[in-house]
PDB file of C-alpha atoms in Angstrom:
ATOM      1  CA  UNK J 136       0.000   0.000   0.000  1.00  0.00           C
ATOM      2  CA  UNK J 137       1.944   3.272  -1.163  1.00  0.00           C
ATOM      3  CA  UNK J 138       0.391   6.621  -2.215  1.00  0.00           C
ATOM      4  CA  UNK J 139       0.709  10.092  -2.643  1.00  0.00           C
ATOM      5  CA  UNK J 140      -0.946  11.510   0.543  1.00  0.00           C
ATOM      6  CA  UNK J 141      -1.553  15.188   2.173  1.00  0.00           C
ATOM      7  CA  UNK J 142      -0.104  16.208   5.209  1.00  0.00           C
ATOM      8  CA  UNK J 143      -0.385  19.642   7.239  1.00  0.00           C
ATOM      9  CA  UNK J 144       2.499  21.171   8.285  1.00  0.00           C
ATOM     10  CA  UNK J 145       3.105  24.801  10.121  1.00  0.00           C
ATOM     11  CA  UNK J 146       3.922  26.066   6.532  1.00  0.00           C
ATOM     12  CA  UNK J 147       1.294  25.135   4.736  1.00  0.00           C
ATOM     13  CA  UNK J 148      -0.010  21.722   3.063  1.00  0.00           C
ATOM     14  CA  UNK J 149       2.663  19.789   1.351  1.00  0.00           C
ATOM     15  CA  UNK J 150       2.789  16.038  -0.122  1.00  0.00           C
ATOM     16  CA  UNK J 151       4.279  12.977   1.295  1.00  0.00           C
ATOM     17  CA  UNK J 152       4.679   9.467  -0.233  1.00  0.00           C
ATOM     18  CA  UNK J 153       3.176   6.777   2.358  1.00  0.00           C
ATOM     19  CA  UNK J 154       3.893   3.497   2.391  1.00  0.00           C
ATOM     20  CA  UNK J 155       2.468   0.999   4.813  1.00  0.00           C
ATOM     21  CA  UNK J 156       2.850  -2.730   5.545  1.00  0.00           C
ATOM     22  CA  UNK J 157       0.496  -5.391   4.912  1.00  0.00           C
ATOM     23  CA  UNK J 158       0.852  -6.608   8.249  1.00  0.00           C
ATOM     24  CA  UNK J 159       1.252  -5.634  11.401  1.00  0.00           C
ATOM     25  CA  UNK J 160       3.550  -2.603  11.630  1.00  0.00           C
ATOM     26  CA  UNK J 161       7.349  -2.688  13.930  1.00  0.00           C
ATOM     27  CA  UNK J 162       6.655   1.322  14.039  1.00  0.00           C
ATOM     28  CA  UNK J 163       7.026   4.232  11.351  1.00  0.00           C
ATOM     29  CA  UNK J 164       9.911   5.836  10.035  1.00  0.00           C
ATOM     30  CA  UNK J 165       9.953   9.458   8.992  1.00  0.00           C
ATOM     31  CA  UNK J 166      12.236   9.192   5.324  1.00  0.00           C
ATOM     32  CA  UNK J 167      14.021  12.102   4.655  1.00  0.00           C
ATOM     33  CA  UNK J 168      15.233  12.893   0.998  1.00  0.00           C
ATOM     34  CA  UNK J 169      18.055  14.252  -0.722  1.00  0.00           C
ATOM     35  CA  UNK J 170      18.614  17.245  -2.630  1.00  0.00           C
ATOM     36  CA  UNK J 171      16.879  15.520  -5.696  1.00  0.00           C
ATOM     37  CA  UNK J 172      13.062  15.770  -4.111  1.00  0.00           C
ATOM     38  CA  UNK J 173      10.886  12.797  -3.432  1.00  0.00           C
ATOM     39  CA  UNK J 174      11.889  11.085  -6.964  1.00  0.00           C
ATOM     40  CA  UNK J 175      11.490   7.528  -7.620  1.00  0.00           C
ATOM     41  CA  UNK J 176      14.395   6.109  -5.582  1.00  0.00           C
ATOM     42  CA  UNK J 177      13.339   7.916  -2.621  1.00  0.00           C
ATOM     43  CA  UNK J 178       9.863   5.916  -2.786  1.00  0.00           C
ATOM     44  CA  UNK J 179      11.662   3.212  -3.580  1.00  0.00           C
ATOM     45  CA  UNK J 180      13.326   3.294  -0.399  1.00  0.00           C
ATOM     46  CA  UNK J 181      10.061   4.058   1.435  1.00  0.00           C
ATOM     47  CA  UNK J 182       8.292   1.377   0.010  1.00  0.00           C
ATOM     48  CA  UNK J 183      11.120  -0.637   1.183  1.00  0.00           C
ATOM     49  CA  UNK J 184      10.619   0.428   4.989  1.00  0.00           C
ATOM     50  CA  UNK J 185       7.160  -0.739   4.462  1.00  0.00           C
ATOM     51  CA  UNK J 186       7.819  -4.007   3.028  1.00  0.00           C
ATOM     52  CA  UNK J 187      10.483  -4.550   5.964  1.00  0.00           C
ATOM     53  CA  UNK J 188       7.194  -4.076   8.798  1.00  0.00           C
ATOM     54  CA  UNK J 189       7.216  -0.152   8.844  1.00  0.00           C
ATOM     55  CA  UNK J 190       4.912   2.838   8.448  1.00  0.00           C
ATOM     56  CA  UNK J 191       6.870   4.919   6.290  1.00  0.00           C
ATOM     57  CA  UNK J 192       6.245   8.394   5.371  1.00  0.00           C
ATOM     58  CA  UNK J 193       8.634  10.857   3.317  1.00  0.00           C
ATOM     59  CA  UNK J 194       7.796  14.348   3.164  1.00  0.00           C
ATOM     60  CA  UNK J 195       8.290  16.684   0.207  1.00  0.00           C
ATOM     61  CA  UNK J 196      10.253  19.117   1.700  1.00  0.00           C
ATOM     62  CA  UNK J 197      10.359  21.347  -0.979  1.00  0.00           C
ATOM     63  CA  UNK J 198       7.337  21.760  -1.472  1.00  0.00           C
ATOM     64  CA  UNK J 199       6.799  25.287   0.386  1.00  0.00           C
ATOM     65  CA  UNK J 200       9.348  26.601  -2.217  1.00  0.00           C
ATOM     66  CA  UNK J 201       8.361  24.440  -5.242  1.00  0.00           C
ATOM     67  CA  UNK J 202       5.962  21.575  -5.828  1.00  0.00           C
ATOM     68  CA  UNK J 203       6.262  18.692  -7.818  1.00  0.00           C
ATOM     69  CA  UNK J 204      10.359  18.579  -7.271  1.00  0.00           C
ATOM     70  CA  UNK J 205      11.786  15.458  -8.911  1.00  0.00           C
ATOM     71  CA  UNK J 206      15.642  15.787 -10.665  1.00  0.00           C
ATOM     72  CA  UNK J 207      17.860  14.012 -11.979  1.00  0.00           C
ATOM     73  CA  UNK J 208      21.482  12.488 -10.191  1.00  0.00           C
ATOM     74  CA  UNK J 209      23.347  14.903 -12.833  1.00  0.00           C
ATOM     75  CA  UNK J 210      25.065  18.855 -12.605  1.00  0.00           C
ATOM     76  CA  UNK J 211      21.405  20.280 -14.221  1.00  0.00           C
ATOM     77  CA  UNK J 212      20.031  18.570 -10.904  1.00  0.00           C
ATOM     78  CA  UNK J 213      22.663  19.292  -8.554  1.00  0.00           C
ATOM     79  CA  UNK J 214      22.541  23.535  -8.975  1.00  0.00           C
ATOM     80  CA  UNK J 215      18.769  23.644  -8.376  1.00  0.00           C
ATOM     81  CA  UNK J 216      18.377  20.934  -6.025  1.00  0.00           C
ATOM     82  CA  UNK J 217      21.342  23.128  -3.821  1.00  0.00           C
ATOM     83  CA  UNK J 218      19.188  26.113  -4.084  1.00  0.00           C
ATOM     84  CA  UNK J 219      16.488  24.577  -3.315  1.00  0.00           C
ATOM     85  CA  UNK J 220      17.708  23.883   0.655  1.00  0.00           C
ATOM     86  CA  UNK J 221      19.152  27.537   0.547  1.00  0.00           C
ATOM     87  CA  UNK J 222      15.415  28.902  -0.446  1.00  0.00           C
ATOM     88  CA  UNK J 223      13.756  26.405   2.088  1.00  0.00           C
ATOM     89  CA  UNK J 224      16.034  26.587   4.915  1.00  0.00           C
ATOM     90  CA  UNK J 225      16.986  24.108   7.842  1.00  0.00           C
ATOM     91  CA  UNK J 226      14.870  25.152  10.225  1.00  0.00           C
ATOM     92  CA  UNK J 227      11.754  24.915   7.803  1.00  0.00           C
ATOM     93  CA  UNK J 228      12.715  21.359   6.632  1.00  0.00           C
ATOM     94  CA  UNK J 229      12.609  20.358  10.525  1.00  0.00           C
ATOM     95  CA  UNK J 230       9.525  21.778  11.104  1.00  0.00           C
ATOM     96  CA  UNK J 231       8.230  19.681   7.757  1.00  0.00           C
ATOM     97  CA  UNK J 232      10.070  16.473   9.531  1.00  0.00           C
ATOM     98  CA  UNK J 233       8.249  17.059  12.869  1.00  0.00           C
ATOM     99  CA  UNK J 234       4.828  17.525  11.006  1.00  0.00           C
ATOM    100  CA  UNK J 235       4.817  14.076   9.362  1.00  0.00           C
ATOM    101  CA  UNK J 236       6.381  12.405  12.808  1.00  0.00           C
ATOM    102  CA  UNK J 237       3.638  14.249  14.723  1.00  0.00           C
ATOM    103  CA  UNK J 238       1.472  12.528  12.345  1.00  0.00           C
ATOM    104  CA  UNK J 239       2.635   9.012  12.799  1.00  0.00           C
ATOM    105  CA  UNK J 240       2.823   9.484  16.482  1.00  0.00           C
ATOM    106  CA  UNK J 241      -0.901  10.622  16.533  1.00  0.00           C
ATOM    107  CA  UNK J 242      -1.410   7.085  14.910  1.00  0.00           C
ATOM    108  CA  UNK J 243       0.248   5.514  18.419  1.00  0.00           C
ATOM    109  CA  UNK J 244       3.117   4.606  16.219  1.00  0.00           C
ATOM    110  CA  UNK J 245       6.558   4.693  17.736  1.00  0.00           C
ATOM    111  CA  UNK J 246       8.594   7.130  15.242  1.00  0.00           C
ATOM    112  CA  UNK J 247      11.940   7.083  13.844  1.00  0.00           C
ATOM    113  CA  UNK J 248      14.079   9.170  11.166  1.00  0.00           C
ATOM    114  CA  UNK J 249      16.013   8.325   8.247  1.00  0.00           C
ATOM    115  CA  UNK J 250      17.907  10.493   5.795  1.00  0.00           C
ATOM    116  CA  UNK J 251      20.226  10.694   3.005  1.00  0.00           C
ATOM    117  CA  UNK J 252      22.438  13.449   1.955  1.00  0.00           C
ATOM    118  CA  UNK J 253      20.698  16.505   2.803  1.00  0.00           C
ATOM    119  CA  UNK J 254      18.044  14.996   4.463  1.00  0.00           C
ATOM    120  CA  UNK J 255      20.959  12.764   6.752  1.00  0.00           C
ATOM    121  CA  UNK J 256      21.888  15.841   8.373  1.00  0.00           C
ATOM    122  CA  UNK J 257      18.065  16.756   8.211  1.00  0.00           C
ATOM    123  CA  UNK J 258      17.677  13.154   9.873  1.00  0.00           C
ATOM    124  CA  UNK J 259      20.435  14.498  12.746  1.00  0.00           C
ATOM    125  CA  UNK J 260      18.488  17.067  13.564  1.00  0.00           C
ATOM    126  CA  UNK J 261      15.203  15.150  14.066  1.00  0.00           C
ATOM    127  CA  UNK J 262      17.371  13.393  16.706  1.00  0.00           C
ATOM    128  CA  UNK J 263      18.948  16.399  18.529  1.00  0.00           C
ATOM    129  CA  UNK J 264      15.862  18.995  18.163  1.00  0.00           C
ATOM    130  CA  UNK J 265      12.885  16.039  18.077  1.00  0.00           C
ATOM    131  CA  UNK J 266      13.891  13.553  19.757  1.00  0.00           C
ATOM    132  CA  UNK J 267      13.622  10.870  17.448  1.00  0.00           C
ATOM    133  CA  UNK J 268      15.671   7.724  17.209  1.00  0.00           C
ATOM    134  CA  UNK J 269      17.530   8.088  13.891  1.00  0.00           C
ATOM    135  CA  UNK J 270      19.812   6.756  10.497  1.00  0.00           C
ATOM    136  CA  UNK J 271      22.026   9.523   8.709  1.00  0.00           C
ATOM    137  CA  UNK J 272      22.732   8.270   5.635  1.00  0.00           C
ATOM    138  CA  UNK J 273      26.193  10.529   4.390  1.00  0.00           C
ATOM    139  CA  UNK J 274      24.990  13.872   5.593  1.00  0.00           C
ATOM    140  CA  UNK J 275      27.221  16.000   4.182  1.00  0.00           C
ATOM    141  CA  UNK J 276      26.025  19.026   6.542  1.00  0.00           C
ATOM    142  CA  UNK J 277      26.163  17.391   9.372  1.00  0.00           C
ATOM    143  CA  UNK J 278      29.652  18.645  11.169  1.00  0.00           C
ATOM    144  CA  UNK J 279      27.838  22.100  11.587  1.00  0.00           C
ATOM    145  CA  UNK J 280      25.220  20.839  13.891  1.00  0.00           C
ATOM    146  CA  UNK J 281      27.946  18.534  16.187  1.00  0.00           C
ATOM    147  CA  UNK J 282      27.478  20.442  19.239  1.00  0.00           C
ATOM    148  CA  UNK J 283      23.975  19.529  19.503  1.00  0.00           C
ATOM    149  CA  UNK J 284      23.529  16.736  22.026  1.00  0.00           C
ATOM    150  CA  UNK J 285      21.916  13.913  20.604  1.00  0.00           C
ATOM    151  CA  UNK J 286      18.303  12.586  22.810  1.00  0.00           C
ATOM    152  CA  UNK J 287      18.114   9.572  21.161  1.00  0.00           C
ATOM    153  CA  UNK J 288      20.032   6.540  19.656  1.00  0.00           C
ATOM    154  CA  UNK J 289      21.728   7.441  16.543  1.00  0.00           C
ATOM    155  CA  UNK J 290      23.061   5.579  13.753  1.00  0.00           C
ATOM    156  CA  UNK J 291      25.368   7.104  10.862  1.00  0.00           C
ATOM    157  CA  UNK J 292      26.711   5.514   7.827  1.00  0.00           C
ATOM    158  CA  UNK J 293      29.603   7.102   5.087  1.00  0.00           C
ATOM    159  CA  UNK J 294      31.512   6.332   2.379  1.00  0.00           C
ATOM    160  CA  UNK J 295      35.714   5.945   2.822  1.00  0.00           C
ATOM    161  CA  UNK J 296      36.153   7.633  -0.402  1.00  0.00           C
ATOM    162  CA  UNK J 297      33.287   9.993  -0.267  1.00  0.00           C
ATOM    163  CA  UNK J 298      35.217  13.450  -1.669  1.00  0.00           C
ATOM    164  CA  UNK J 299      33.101  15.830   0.176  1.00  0.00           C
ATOM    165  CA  UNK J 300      33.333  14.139   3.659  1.00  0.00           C
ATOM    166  CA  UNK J 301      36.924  13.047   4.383  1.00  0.00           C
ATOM    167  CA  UNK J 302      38.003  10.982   7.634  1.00  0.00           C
ATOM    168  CA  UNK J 303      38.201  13.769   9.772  1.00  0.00           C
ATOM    169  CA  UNK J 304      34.716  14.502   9.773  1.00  0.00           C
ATOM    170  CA  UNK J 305      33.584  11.249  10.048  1.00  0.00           C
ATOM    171  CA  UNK J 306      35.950  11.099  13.618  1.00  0.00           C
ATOM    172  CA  UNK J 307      34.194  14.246  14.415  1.00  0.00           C
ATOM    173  CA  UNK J 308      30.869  11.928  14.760  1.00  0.00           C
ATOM    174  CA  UNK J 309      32.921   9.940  16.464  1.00  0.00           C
ATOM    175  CA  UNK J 310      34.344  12.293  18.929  1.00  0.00           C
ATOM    176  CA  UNK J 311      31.017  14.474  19.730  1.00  0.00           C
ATOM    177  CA  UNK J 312      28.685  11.229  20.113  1.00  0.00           C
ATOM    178  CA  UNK J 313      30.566   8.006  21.821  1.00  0.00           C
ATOM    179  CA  UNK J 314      27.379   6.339  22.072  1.00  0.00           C
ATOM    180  CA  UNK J 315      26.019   6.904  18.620  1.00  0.00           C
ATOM    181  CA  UNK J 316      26.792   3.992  15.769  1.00  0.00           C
ATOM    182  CA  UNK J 317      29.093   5.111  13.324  1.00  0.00           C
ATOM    183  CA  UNK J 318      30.170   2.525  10.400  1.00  0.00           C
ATOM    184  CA  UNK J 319      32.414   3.878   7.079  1.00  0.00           C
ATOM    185  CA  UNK J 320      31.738   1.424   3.844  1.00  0.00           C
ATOM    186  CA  UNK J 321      34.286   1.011   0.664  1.00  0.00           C
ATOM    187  CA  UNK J 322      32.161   3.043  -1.408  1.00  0.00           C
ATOM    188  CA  UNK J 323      31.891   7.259  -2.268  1.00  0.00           C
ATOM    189  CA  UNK J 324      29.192   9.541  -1.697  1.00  0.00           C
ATOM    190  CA  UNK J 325      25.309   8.289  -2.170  1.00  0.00           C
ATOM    191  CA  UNK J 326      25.842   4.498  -2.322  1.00  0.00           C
ATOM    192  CA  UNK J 327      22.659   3.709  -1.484  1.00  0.00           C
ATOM    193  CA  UNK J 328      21.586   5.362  -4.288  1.00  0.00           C
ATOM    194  CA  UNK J 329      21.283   2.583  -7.362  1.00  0.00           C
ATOM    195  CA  UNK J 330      20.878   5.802 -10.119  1.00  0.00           C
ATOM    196  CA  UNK J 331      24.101   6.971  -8.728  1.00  0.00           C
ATOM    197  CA  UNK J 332      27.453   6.659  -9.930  1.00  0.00           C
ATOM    198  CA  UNK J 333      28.936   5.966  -6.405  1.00  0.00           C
ATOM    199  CA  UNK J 334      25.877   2.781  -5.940  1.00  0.00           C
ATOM    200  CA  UNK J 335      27.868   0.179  -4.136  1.00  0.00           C
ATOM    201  CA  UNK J 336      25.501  -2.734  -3.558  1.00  0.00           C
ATOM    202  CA  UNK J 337      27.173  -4.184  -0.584  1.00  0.00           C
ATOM    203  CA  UNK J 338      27.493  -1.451   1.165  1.00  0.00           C
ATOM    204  CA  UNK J 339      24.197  -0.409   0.493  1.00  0.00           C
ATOM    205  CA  UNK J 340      22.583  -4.122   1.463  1.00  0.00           C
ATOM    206  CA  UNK J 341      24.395  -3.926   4.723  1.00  0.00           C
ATOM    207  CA  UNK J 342      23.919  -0.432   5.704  1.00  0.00           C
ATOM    208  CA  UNK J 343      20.403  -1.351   5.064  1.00  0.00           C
ATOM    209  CA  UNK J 344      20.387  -4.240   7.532  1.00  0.00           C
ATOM    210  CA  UNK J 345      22.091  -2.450  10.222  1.00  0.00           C
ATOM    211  CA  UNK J 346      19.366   0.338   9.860  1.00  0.00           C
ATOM    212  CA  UNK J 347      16.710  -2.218   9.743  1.00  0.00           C
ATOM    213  CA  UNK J 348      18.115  -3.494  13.430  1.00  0.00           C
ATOM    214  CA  UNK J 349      18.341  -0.382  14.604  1.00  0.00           C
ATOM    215  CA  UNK J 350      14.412   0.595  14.044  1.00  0.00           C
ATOM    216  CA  UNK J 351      13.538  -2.726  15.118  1.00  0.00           C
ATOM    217  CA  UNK J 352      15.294  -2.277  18.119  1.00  0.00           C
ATOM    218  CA  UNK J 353      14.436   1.418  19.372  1.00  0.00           C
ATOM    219  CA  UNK J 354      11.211   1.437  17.775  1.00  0.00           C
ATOM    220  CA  UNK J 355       9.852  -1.203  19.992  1.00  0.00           C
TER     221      UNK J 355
END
């Protein structure tokens, strides 16, 4: 079961692609996306959540800026997804984040965060501002937000030869949150991604399994 659904927010009514289980649900998990919008491989992924026992719900967040946001892994998607999270802002997008885990929680489901990219460091924040147990998936943006304490278990996966987030940062996760998860893969920037250059399937699979046990283990 996965649709196109409304959800209010405190800026306005924006979309979000829902995807439920066909059995009983583990919990929900809020899926954040990446600078590309809520294309195909971001429902992919939420359909996935749902087919591993989870309420899944991803957001548009661009939508208070620009509806209908879908582009492509390439440099004509890259400059307008970028100024895209400059015209929406960080403190909008976790107000967006917060509206669709208010939503879920409403539902008496036990709520978690995922992200990717943009929307990993989006995915921090729902941890350190929202309290939500959550998976940053290379969040490029994250090193700015270090000094917030985290109020929840957190997971975060990179890439060893991601480019734009070399060791040190990742020992900067390391350093500010001793209690968090933090695992490093063979791969580069976005390897969860299959439409990306950087895919690297067994990275991906078992990033994917350690974020599976992680929901099914805080969102109990």
């Amino acid at each position: 079961m996965n649709r196109w659904t409304d959800l209010e927010t405190p800026h306005g009514s924006i979309r979000a692609w829902r995807s439920e289980p066909t059995g009983p649900s583990r919990g929900a998990v809020v899926v954040l996306q990446e600078i590309f919008g809520v294309n195909a491989h971001i429902r992919d992924v939420t359909d996935r959540f749902a087919h591993a026992g989870f309420v899944a719900l991803a957001p548009a967040l661009f939508d208070p800026v620009e509806r209908d946001v879908e582009l492509e892994y390439d440099a004509a998607g890259i400059a307008p997804g970028l100024a895209l999270t400059r015209a929406l802002g960080i403190d909008r997008a976790v107000d967006l984040a917060n509206a669709a885990a208010t939503l879920l929680q409403a539902e008496g489901l036990r709520t978690g965060a995922v992200g990717f990219c943009w929307g990993g460091s989006i995915a921090l924040l729902a941890n350190t501002r929202l309290g939500l147990p959550s998976v940053s998936y290379y969040g490029g943006r994250n090193v700015q937000f270090l000094d917030e304490p985290l109020r929840a278990p957190m997971m975060f996966h990179f890439g060893s030869k991601d480019r734009s987030i070399p060791a040190a940062d990742v020992e900067r996760h390391r350093e500010a949150y001793p209690v968090a998860s933090v695992h490093v893969y063979p791969a580069g920037h976005g390897f969860n991604c299959e439409p990306r250059a950087d895919y690297d399937a067994a990275s991906a699979a078992l990033a994917w399994q350690r974020s599976i046990d992680f929901f099914e283990e805080n969102l109990r």
